[in-house]
Amino acid sequence: TVLDLRYTPELVFEIDHSIEEGAHISAMIEHLHDKDTGNEA
């Protein structure tokens, strides 16, 4: 089927920082875990 549009939708691309934020949170948890177990470097 053919879709007739009267206008072209605007596409907006945004940078997704969730991977960096997740890696930062994981590093913080790892640091706290090492600190609790006495393996701090």
CSV table of C-alpha atoms in Angstrom, one decimal:
chain,number,residue,atom,x,y,z
A,1,THR,CA,0.0,0.0,0.0
A,2,VAL,CA,1.0,3.6,-0.6
A,3,LEU,CA,1.0,6.0,2.2
A,4,ASP,CA,0.3,9.6,1.2
A,5,LEU,CA,1.6,12.2,3.7
A,6,ARG,CA,0.9,15.9,3.5
A,7,TYR,CA,4.1,16.7,5.4
A,8,THR,CA,7.4,15.0,6.1
A,9,PRO,CA,7.9,14.2,9.8
A,10,GLU,CA,11.0,15.7,11.3
A,11,LEU,CA,13.5,13.2,12.7
A,12,VAL,CA,15.5,14.2,15.7
A,13,PHE,CA,18.5,12.2,16.7
A,14,GLU,CA,19.9,12.5,20.3
A,15,ILE,CA,23.0,11.0,21.8
A,16,ASP,CA,22.3,8.2,24.2
A,17,HIS,CA,24.6,8.4,27.2
A,18,SER,CA,23.0,5.4,29.1
A,19,ILE,CA,25.9,3.1,28.3
A,20,GLU,CA,28.5,5.5,29.8
A,21,GLU,CA,26.2,6.1,32.8
A,22,GLY,CA,25.8,2.4,33.3
A,23,ALA,CA,29.5,1.8,33.1
A,24,HIS,CA,30.1,4.6,35.7
A,25,ILE,CA,27.6,3.1,38.1
A,26,SER,CA,29.1,-0.4,37.6
A,27,ALA,CA,32.6,1.0,38.4
A,28,MET,CA,31.3,2.8,41.5
A,29,ILE,CA,29.7,-0.5,42.7
A,30,GLU,CA,32.9,-2.4,42.0
A,31,HIS,CA,34.9,0.2,43.9
A,32,LEU,CA,32.6,-0.1,46.9
A,33,HIS,CA,32.7,-3.9,46.8
A,34,ASP,CA,36.5,-3.9,46.7
A,35,LYS,CA,36.6,-1.4,49.6
A,36,ASP,CA,34.3,-3.6,51.7
A,37,THR,CA,36.3,-6.7,51.0
A,38,GLY,CA,39.7,-5.1,51.6
A,39,ASN,CA,40.8,-5.5,48.0
A,40,GLU,CA,41.2,-1.8,47.3
A,41,ALA,CA,44.0,-1.0,44.8
